[in-house]
């Protein structure tokens, strides 16, 4: 790789649409190994990236700033780990392809597998979603448990080494700045802060929203990518409850969707194992009571159209404190548009495009990106050029989820969205208005929501006729569950 290097930063003293069909596991199995790949970040995205890299590279090193304790311990680098997460049906299928048997393993730990239409109780902005089997299989789980199971699998990969407690602080480029050649950092427990340099033939940034890559590029004299942001003022307050058998609801996941400015508050209740429900109420920061005001939180839950959150709070036994965390909004750093971007460096997951997690898209988009990287690795003759091809294709995966999430969140903005976003928002609102009274429309929307089909399917003539036909407003309906409480729309 030559002897000349370009140091991006100094070590600190202180430290296109998703494929709907099933494909073969995109993990190359070749004796033609390419050397050493380094992944920054050992969360969900980094673990999937390591899996697809392990078959093509002789060595893969995962760099993680947190100490990864055995089991399902929460880590500080994942502040949203104590809040509900969703792995949509397409994302779950990809994870199963990459880690065969992982669904059954998680089910054995208590994470239920069920039909999306039958197990979800979803309160849309204008009423309850129709209930009934849709043939869309999903699994309800806790993100920390999922990452723990994936990490155990990755540790068993002979080619992979996890280096936890490591702070990645710099990126080295070649002398002409045309490609990435190394990561520099330090072990966080080293009292001497001794710099450590790790050479690499390919570097993957999977470090999430906190990625430092834009600053590293700017320090190297390369263009600093300007992120596109669509903010959200929402904040989570979440708590785990244990429910007695007599109070167990017949739903496995309950959800109330926000759609500003029409619906400013929402929530989610997720069955993470047989006896525990993770409940989260969501609202703008100024409207949500403080975490220690338990009575106020219960009162707040009672103001929602969905009564399931209040039901769990009333009948369940709290097993954790209340945790509060900002949602984070939407951010897309468009590396694929940079004219000068180092080869052998690629970015995926939240480090590339982060979504408002209320819509449950982030994990699935990251899984689809890892899947696409695996396909590119399988077809490539070497690491040169893979990064640019991947970044462009990753942008295609991001596009539709970005449009739908930001179209909804534009309702928080005081300035009106552009014509394209306004059109997407108006169409999405029309679908959400009609879905409660149209099971066939909702079934199609649920498949789009789970990324099993393209959003363009909602533009089919047969659905458009039904959407545009004059009809009365859909009834709000009654919430499913053992409790009798109903809330009018």
Coordinates of C-alpha atoms in Angstrom, one line a residue:
X1 CA 0.0 0.0 0.0
X2 CA 3.0 2.3 -0.1
X3 CA 4.7 4.2 2.7
X4 CA 3.2 7.7 2.2
X5 CA 0.2 8.4 4.4
X6 CA -2.2 11.3 5.0
X7 CA -3.5 11.7 8.5
X8 CA -7.0 13.1 8.6
X9 CA -7.1 14.0 12.3
X10 CA -4.7 13.7 15.2
X11 CA -5.4 11.3 18.0
X12 CA -7.1 13.1 20.8
X13 CA -5.3 13.3 24.1
X14 CA -8.6 12.7 25.8
X15 CA -9.8 10.5 24.5
X16 CA -33.3 1.4 -5.6
X17 CA -35.9 -0.1 -3.9
X18 CA -35.6 -3.1 -1.7
X19 CA -35.6 -6.6 -3.3
X20 CA -38.9 -8.2 -2.4
X21 CA -37.9 -11.8 -3.2
X22 CA -35.7 -14.2 -1.4
X23 CA -32.1 -14.6 -2.5
X24 CA -29.2 -16.8 -1.6
X25 CA -27.2 -15.7 1.4
X26 CA -24.9 -12.9 0.0
X27 CA -21.8 -14.0 1.9
X28 CA -19.0 -15.0 -0.5
X29 CA -17.3 -18.3 0.2
X30 CA -14.1 -18.0 -1.7
X31 CA -10.5 -18.9 -1.2
X32 CA -9.6 -15.7 -3.0
X33 CA -9.4 -13.5 0.2
X34 CA -8.6 -9.9 -0.1
X35 CA -6.7 -9.1 3.1
X36 CA -8.1 -7.1 6.0
X37 CA -11.4 -5.2 6.5
X38 CA -12.1 -2.9 9.4
X39 CA -15.6 -2.0 10.6
X40 CA -16.1 1.0 12.9
X41 CA -19.0 0.2 15.2
X42 CA -20.2 -3.2 16.5
X43 CA -23.9 -2.5 16.8
X44 CA -26.6 -4.1 14.6
X45 CA -25.3 -2.5 11.4
X46 CA -21.6 -3.3 12.0
X47 CA -22.4 -6.9 13.0
X48 CA -24.2 -7.5 9.7
X49 CA -21.4 -5.8 7.7
X50 CA -18.9 -8.0 9.4
X51 CA -20.9 -11.1 8.4
X52 CA -20.8 -10.3 4.7
X53 CA -17.2 -9.2 4.8
X54 CA -16.0 -12.4 6.6
X55 CA -16.3 -14.6 3.6
X56 CA -14.3 -12.4 1.3
X57 CA -11.6 -11.0 3.6
X58 CA -9.0 -13.1 5.4
X59 CA -9.4 -10.9 8.5
X60 CA -12.2 -8.6 9.7
X61 CA -11.8 -6.4 12.7
X62 CA -14.8 -4.8 14.4
X63 CA -13.9 -1.7 16.4
X64 CA -16.3 -0.8 19.2
X65 CA -16.0 2.1 21.7
X66 CA -18.1 0.3 24.3
X67 CA -17.1 -2.7 26.4
X68 CA -19.2 -5.6 25.2
X69 CA -20.1 -7.5 28.3
X70 CA -21.5 -11.1 27.9
X71 CA -25.3 -11.4 27.8
X72 CA -27.9 -8.7 27.1
X73 CA -26.4 -5.8 29.0
X74 CA -27.3 -2.3 27.7
X75 CA -24.4 -0.2 26.6
X76 CA -23.9 3.5 26.7
X77 CA -23.3 3.9 23.0
X78 CA -26.8 2.8 22.3
X79 CA -29.0 5.3 24.2
X80 CA -32.1 4.2 22.3
X81 CA -31.5 0.6 23.3
X82 CA -34.0 0.9 26.1
X83 CA -36.8 2.1 23.8
X84 CA -38.9 0.1 21.3
X85 CA -37.4 -0.8 18.0
X86 CA -38.9 -2.5 14.9
X87 CA -37.3 -5.0 12.5
X88 CA -39.7 -5.0 9.6
X89 CA -40.6 -8.2 7.8
X90 CA -38.1 -7.7 4.9
X91 CA -35.3 -6.8 7.4
X92 CA -36.0 -9.9 9.5
X93 CA -35.8 -12.0 6.3
X94 CA -32.4 -10.6 5.5
X95 CA -31.1 -11.1 9.0
X96 CA -32.3 -14.7 8.8
X97 CA -30.5 -15.2 5.5
X98 CA -27.2 -13.9 7.0
X99 CA -27.6 -15.7 10.3
X100 CA -29.6 -18.9 9.6
X101 CA -31.7 -20.0 12.5
X102 CA -31.5 -16.6 14.4
X103 CA -35.3 -16.2 14.4
X104 CA -35.8 -19.6 16.1
X105 CA -33.0 -18.8 18.5
X106 CA -34.6 -15.5 19.5
X107 CA -38.0 -17.2 19.7
X108 CA -36.5 -19.7 22.1
X109 CA -35.5 -16.7 24.3
X110 CA -39.1 -15.6 24.4
X111 CA -39.3 -13.2 21.3
X112 CA -42.7 -14.1 19.7
X113 CA -43.1 -14.7 16.0
X114 CA -46.5 -13.7 14.6
X115 CA -48.5 -12.4 11.7
X116 CA -48.3 -8.6 11.4
X117 CA -52.0 -8.1 10.7
X118 CA -53.1 -10.3 13.6
X119 CA -50.6 -9.5 16.3
X120 CA -50.4 -5.7 15.8
X121 CA -53.0 -3.3 17.2
X122 CA -52.4 -0.1 15.3
X123 CA -54.1 3.2 15.8
X124 CA -53.8 5.2 12.6
X125 CA -54.5 9.0 12.6
X126 CA -58.1 8.4 11.6
X127 CA -59.0 5.1 13.3
X128 CA -57.9 1.6 14.0
X129 CA -56.2 -0.5 11.3
X130 CA -58.2 -3.5 10.2
X131 CA -57.2 -6.7 12.1
X132 CA -56.6 -10.1 10.4
X133 CA -53.9 -12.3 9.1
X134 CA -51.9 -10.8 6.2
X135 CA -49.3 -13.4 5.6
X136 CA -46.6 -11.0 6.8
X137 CA -44.5 -12.7 9.4
X138 CA -42.7 -10.5 12.0
X139 CA -41.0 -11.0 15.3
X140 CA -41.2 -8.8 18.4
X141 CA -37.9 -8.4 20.2
X142 CA -35.6 -6.2 22.2
X143 CA -32.7 -4.6 20.3
X144 CA -30.2 -5.4 23.0
X145 CA -31.2 -9.0 22.9
X146 CA -31.0 -9.0 19.1
X147 CA -27.5 -7.5 19.1
X148 CA -26.3 -9.9 21.8
X149 CA -27.4 -12.9 19.7
X150 CA -25.8 -11.5 16.6
X151 CA -22.6 -10.7 18.5
X152 CA -22.4 -14.3 19.7
X153 CA -22.7 -15.5 16.2
X154 CA -20.0 -13.1 15.0
X155 CA -17.6 -14.1 17.7
X156 CA -17.8 -17.7 16.3
X157 CA -16.6 -16.5 12.9
X158 CA -12.9 -17.5 12.6
X159 CA -12.0 -14.5 10.4
X160 CA -13.6 -11.9 12.7
X161 CA -12.1 -10.2 15.8
X162 CA -14.0 -7.8 17.9
X163 CA -11.8 -5.1 19.5
X164 CA -14.1 -3.5 22.1
X165 CA -13.2 -0.5 24.3
X166 CA -11.5 1.0 21.3
X167 CA -11.9 4.7 20.3
X168 CA -11.5 5.3 16.6
X169 CA -10.1 8.8 16.3
X170 CA -8.5 9.2 12.9
X171 CA -8.6 8.0 9.4
X172 CA -5.5 7.7 7.3
X173 CA -5.6 8.2 3.5
X174 CA -3.0 7.5 0.8
X175 CA -0.6 10.4 -0.1
X176 CA -2.9 11.4 -3.0
X177 CA -6.0 11.1 -0.8
X178 CA -7.6 8.8 -3.3
X179 CA -8.2 5.9 -0.9
X180 CA -8.5 5.0 2.8
X181 CA -5.6 2.9 4.2
X182 CA -5.9 2.8 8.0
X183 CA -7.8 3.7 11.1
X184 CA -6.0 5.2 14.1
X185 CA -7.3 5.3 17.7
X186 CA -6.6 4.1 21.2
X187 CA -7.8 1.7 23.8
X188 CA -10.0 3.7 26.2
X189 CA -8.5 1.9 29.2
X190 CA -4.9 2.7 28.3
X191 CA -3.7 5.4 30.8
X192 CA -1.0 6.4 28.4
X193 CA -3.4 7.1 25.5
X194 CA -0.9 5.2 23.2
X195 CA -2.0 5.7 19.5
X196 CA -2.8 2.4 17.7
X197 CA -2.8 2.3 13.9
X198 CA -4.8 -0.5 12.1
X199 CA -4.1 -1.0 8.4
X200 CA -7.0 -2.0 6.3
X201 CA -7.8 -2.9 2.7
X202 CA -11.4 -1.8 3.2
X203 CA -12.9 0.4 5.9
X204 CA -16.6 0.4 6.8
X205 CA -18.1 3.2 8.9
X206 CA -21.1 1.7 10.8
X207 CA -20.7 4.0 13.8
X208 CA -24.2 5.4 13.6
X209 CA -25.5 9.0 14.1
X210 CA -22.3 9.9 16.0
X211 CA -20.1 9.2 13.0
X212 CA -17.1 11.5 12.9
X213 CA -16.4 10.8 9.2
X214 CA -17.6 14.2 7.9
X215 CA -15.0 16.0 10.1
X216 CA -12.3 13.5 9.1
X217 CA -12.9 14.2 5.4
X218 CA -12.9 18.0 5.9
X219 CA -9.6 17.8 7.9
X220 CA -8.1 16.0 5.0
X221 CA -8.9 18.8 2.6
X222 CA -11.7 16.8 1.0
X223 CA -15.3 18.1 0.6
X224 CA -17.3 18.0 3.8
X225 CA -20.7 16.4 3.0
X226 CA -23.6 18.6 4.0
X227 CA -26.4 16.5 5.6
X228 CA -30.0 16.9 4.7
X229 CA -32.0 17.1 8.0
X230 CA -35.7 17.0 8.8
X231 CA -36.1 17.5 12.5
X232 CA -38.5 16.0 14.9
X233 CA -39.2 17.4 18.4
X234 CA -40.4 14.0 19.7
X235 CA -39.0 12.5 22.9
X236 CA -39.5 8.9 24.3
X237 CA -40.3 8.0 27.8
X238 CA -40.1 4.2 28.1
X239 CA -40.4 1.5 30.8
X240 CA -40.5 -2.2 31.0
X241 CA -43.4 -3.9 32.8
X242 CA -44.2 -7.4 33.8
X243 CA -47.8 -8.3 33.2
X244 CA -49.7 -11.1 35.2
X245 CA -51.4 -13.7 33.1
X246 CA -54.9 -12.4 33.8
X247 CA -54.0 -9.0 32.4
X248 CA -52.1 -10.2 29.3
X249 CA -53.6 -8.6 26.2
X250 CA -54.4 -10.4 23.0
X251 CA -52.1 -8.1 21.0
X252 CA -48.3 -8.6 20.9
X253 CA -47.5 -5.0 19.7
X254 CA -49.7 -2.0 20.0
X255 CA -48.9 1.3 18.3
X256 CA -50.3 4.8 18.0
X257 CA -48.9 6.6 15.0
X258 CA -48.0 10.3 15.1
X259 CA -48.8 12.4 12.1
X260 CA -48.1 16.1 12.8
X261 CA -49.7 18.5 13.1
X262 CA -52.9 16.3 13.2
X263 CA -51.5 13.8 15.7
X264 CA -48.7 15.1 17.9
X265 CA -48.6 12.3 20.5
X266 CA -48.3 8.5 20.2
X267 CA -46.7 5.5 21.7
X268 CA -45.8 1.8 21.4
X269 CA -46.0 -1.3 23.6
X270 CA -43.9 -4.2 22.5
X271 CA -43.9 -7.7 23.8
X272 CA -40.2 -8.5 24.2
X273 CA -40.6 -11.9 25.9
X274 CA -43.5 -13.9 27.2
X275 CA -44.2 -11.8 30.3
X276 CA -42.7 -8.4 29.6
X277 CA -44.0 -5.4 27.7
X278 CA -41.8 -2.4 26.8
X279 CA -44.1 0.6 26.8
X280 CA -43.1 4.0 25.3
X281 CA -45.1 7.2 25.2
X282 CA -44.0 9.8 22.6
X283 CA -44.6 13.5 22.4
X284 CA -42.8 16.8 21.8
X285 CA -40.4 17.4 24.7
X286 CA -42.5 20.2 26.3
X287 CA -45.6 18.0 26.4
X288 CA -44.1 14.9 28.0
X289 CA -44.0 14.7 31.8
X290 CA -40.6 14.2 33.4
X291 CA -39.5 10.5 33.9
X292 CA -40.0 10.5 37.7
X293 CA -43.5 11.8 37.6
X294 CA -45.1 8.4 37.3
X295 CA -48.6 9.5 38.0
X296 CA -48.3 12.2 35.3
X297 CA -47.0 9.7 32.8
X298 CA -49.9 7.4 33.4
X299 CA -52.3 10.4 33.1
X300 CA -50.5 11.3 29.9
X301 CA -51.0 7.8 28.5
X302 CA -54.7 8.1 29.3
X303 CA -55.0 11.0 26.9
X304 CA -54.0 8.9 23.9
X305 CA -56.6 7.3 21.6
X306 CA -54.9 4.0 22.2
X307 CA -55.8 2.7 25.7
X308 CA -53.2 -0.1 25.7
X309 CA -50.3 1.8 27.1
X310 CA -52.4 3.0 30.1
X311 CA -53.6 -0.6 30.6
X312 CA -50.1 -2.0 30.8
X313 CA -49.1 0.8 33.2
X314 CA -52.1 0.1 35.4
X315 CA -51.9 -3.7 35.6
X316 CA -48.2 -4.3 35.1
X317 CA -45.3 -4.3 37.6
X318 CA -42.5 -1.9 36.6
X319 CA -39.2 -3.7 36.3
X320 CA -37.0 -0.8 35.1
X321 CA -36.9 2.9 35.7
X322 CA -38.4 5.3 33.2
X323 CA -35.9 6.1 30.5
X324 CA -36.1 9.3 28.5
X325 CA -34.4 9.9 25.1
X326 CA -34.8 12.3 22.2
X327 CA -36.1 10.6 19.0
X328 CA -33.4 12.2 16.9
X329 CA -35.2 13.1 13.6
X330 CA -33.9 12.3 10.1
X331 CA -30.5 12.9 8.7
X332 CA -29.1 11.8 5.3
X333 CA -25.4 12.5 4.6
X334 CA -25.1 12.1 0.9
X335 CA -21.7 10.6 0.4
X336 CA -22.8 9.2 -2.9
X337 CA -22.9 12.7 -4.4
X338 CA -19.3 13.7 -3.4
X339 CA -17.1 14.0 -6.5
X340 CA -14.0 13.3 -4.4
X341 CA -14.5 10.5 -2.0
X342 CA -11.8 8.0 -1.0
X343 CA -11.9 4.5 -2.4
X344 CA -12.0 1.5 -0.1
X345 CA -14.2 3.5 2.4
X346 CA -17.9 3.0 2.6
X347 CA -20.7 4.1 5.0
X348 CA -23.9 2.4 5.9
X349 CA -26.7 2.4 8.4
X350 CA -27.3 5.5 10.5
X351 CA -23.9 6.9 9.7
X352 CA -25.2 7.3 6.1
X353 CA -28.9 7.9 6.6
X354 CA -30.7 7.9 10.0
X355 CA -34.5 8.0 10.3
X356 CA -36.9 9.0 12.9
X357 CA -37.2 5.6 14.7
X358 CA -40.9 6.1 15.3
X359 CA -41.5 4.7 11.8
X360 CA -39.4 1.6 12.4
X361 CA -37.4 1.7 9.2
X362 CA -33.8 2.1 10.3
X363 CA -32.8 -1.5 11.2
X364 CA -34.4 -2.8 8.0
X365 CA -32.7 -0.2 5.8
X366 CA -29.3 -1.1 7.4
X367 CA -30.0 -4.8 6.8
X368 CA -30.8 -4.2 3.1
X369 CA -27.6 -2.2 2.7
X370 CA -25.6 -5.1 4.3
X371 CA -27.3 -7.5 1.9
X372 CA -26.4 -5.3 -1.1
X373 CA -22.8 -5.1 0.1
X374 CA -22.7 -8.8 0.2
X375 CA -23.9 -9.1 -3.4
X376 CA -21.3 -6.6 -4.6
X377 CA -18.5 -8.4 -2.8
X378 CA -19.6 -11.7 -4.4
X379 CA -19.4 -10.2 -7.9
X380 CA -16.2 -8.1 -7.4
X381 CA -12.7 -9.1 -8.3
X382 CA -11.2 -7.0 -5.5
X383 CA -11.9 -4.2 -3.0
X384 CA -11.0 -1.4 -5.5
X385 CA -14.2 0.4 -6.7
X386 CA -16.6 -1.5 -4.4
X387 CA -17.1 1.5 -2.2
X388 CA -18.4 3.9 -4.8
X389 CA -20.7 1.3 -6.4
X390 CA -22.1 0.4 -3.0
X391 CA -22.7 4.0 -1.9
X392 CA -24.7 4.8 -5.0
X393 CA -26.8 1.6 -4.6
X394 CA -27.3 2.3 -0.8
X395 CA -28.8 5.7 -1.8
X396 CA -31.3 3.9 -3.9
X397 CA -32.3 1.7 -0.9
X398 CA -32.7 4.8 1.3
X399 CA -34.8 6.9 -1.1
X400 CA -38.3 5.7 -0.5
X401 CA -38.0 5.3 3.3
X402 CA -36.5 8.8 3.4
X403 CA -39.4 10.3 1.4
X404 CA -42.1 8.7 3.6
X405 CA -40.5 9.5 6.9
X406 CA -39.7 13.1 6.0
X407 CA -43.0 13.7 4.4
X408 CA -44.7 12.8 7.7
X409 CA -42.2 14.8 9.8
X410 CA -42.5 17.9 7.6
X411 CA -45.7 18.5 9.7
X412 CA -43.4 19.7 12.5
X413 CA -41.9 22.4 10.3
X414 CA -43.1 26.0 10.3
X415 CA -42.0 26.3 6.7
X416 CA -43.9 24.5 4.1
X417 CA -42.3 21.6 2.3
X418 CA -41.4 21.7 -1.4
X419 CA -43.8 20.5 -4.1
X420 CA -42.4 16.9 -4.2
X421 CA -42.6 16.3 -0.5
X422 CA -46.0 18.0 -0.4
X423 CA -47.3 15.5 -2.9
X424 CA -45.9 12.5 -1.0
X425 CA -47.3 13.8 2.2
X426 CA -50.8 14.4 0.7
X427 CA -50.9 10.9 -0.8
X428 CA -49.7 9.3 2.4
X429 CA -52.4 11.2 4.3
X430 CA -55.0 10.0 1.9
X431 CA -53.9 6.3 2.4
X432 CA -53.9 6.7 6.1
X433 CA -57.4 8.3 6.1
X434 CA -58.9 5.5 4.0
X435 CA -57.0 2.5 5.5
X436 CA -59.2 2.0 8.6
X437 CA -62.3 1.3 6.5
X438 CA -60.6 -0.6 3.7
X439 CA -58.9 -3.9 4.7
X440 CA -57.5 -4.6 1.2
X441 CA -55.9 -1.1 1.1
X442 CA -54.4 -1.6 4.5
X443 CA -53.1 -5.0 3.5
X444 CA -51.2 -3.4 0.6
X445 CA -50.0 -0.6 2.8
X446 CA -48.8 -3.1 5.5
X447 CA -46.7 -4.9 2.8
X448 CA -45.2 -1.6 1.7
X449 CA -44.6 -0.6 5.4
X450 CA -42.7 -3.8 5.9
X451 CA -40.7 -3.1 2.7
X452 CA -41.9 -6.3 1.0
X453 CA -43.2 -4.3 -1.9
X454 CA -42.4 -1.0 -3.5
X455 CA -44.5 2.1 -2.5
X456 CA -45.3 2.4 -6.2
X457 CA -47.7 -0.5 -5.8
X458 CA -50.0 1.9 -4.0
X459 CA -50.3 3.8 -7.4
X460 CA -51.9 0.8 -9.2
X461 CA -55.1 1.9 -11.0
X462 CA -57.3 -0.5 -8.9
X463 CA -56.1 1.1 -5.7
X464 CA -56.1 4.7 -7.0
X465 CA -59.8 4.3 -8.0
X466 CA -60.6 3.2 -4.5
X467 CA -58.5 6.0 -2.9
X468 CA -60.1 8.8 -5.0
X469 CA -63.7 7.5 -5.0
X470 CA -65.9 9.7 -2.8
X471 CA -66.9 7.9 0.4
X472 CA -67.9 8.6 4.0
X473 CA -65.3 8.9 6.7
X474 CA -64.1 5.6 8.2
X475 CA -65.3 4.8 11.6
X476 CA -62.7 5.1 14.3
X477 CA -63.6 1.6 15.6
X478 CA -62.9 0.1 19.0
X479 CA -59.4 -0.9 20.2
X480 CA -58.7 -4.6 20.4
X481 CA -57.8 -6.1 23.7
X482 CA -59.3 -7.4 26.9
X483 CA -60.1 -4.0 28.3
X484 CA -63.3 -2.3 27.5
X485 CA -62.1 1.3 27.3
X486 CA -62.6 3.1 24.0
X487 CA -61.6 6.5 22.8
X488 CA -63.4 8.4 20.1
X489 CA -61.4 9.8 17.2

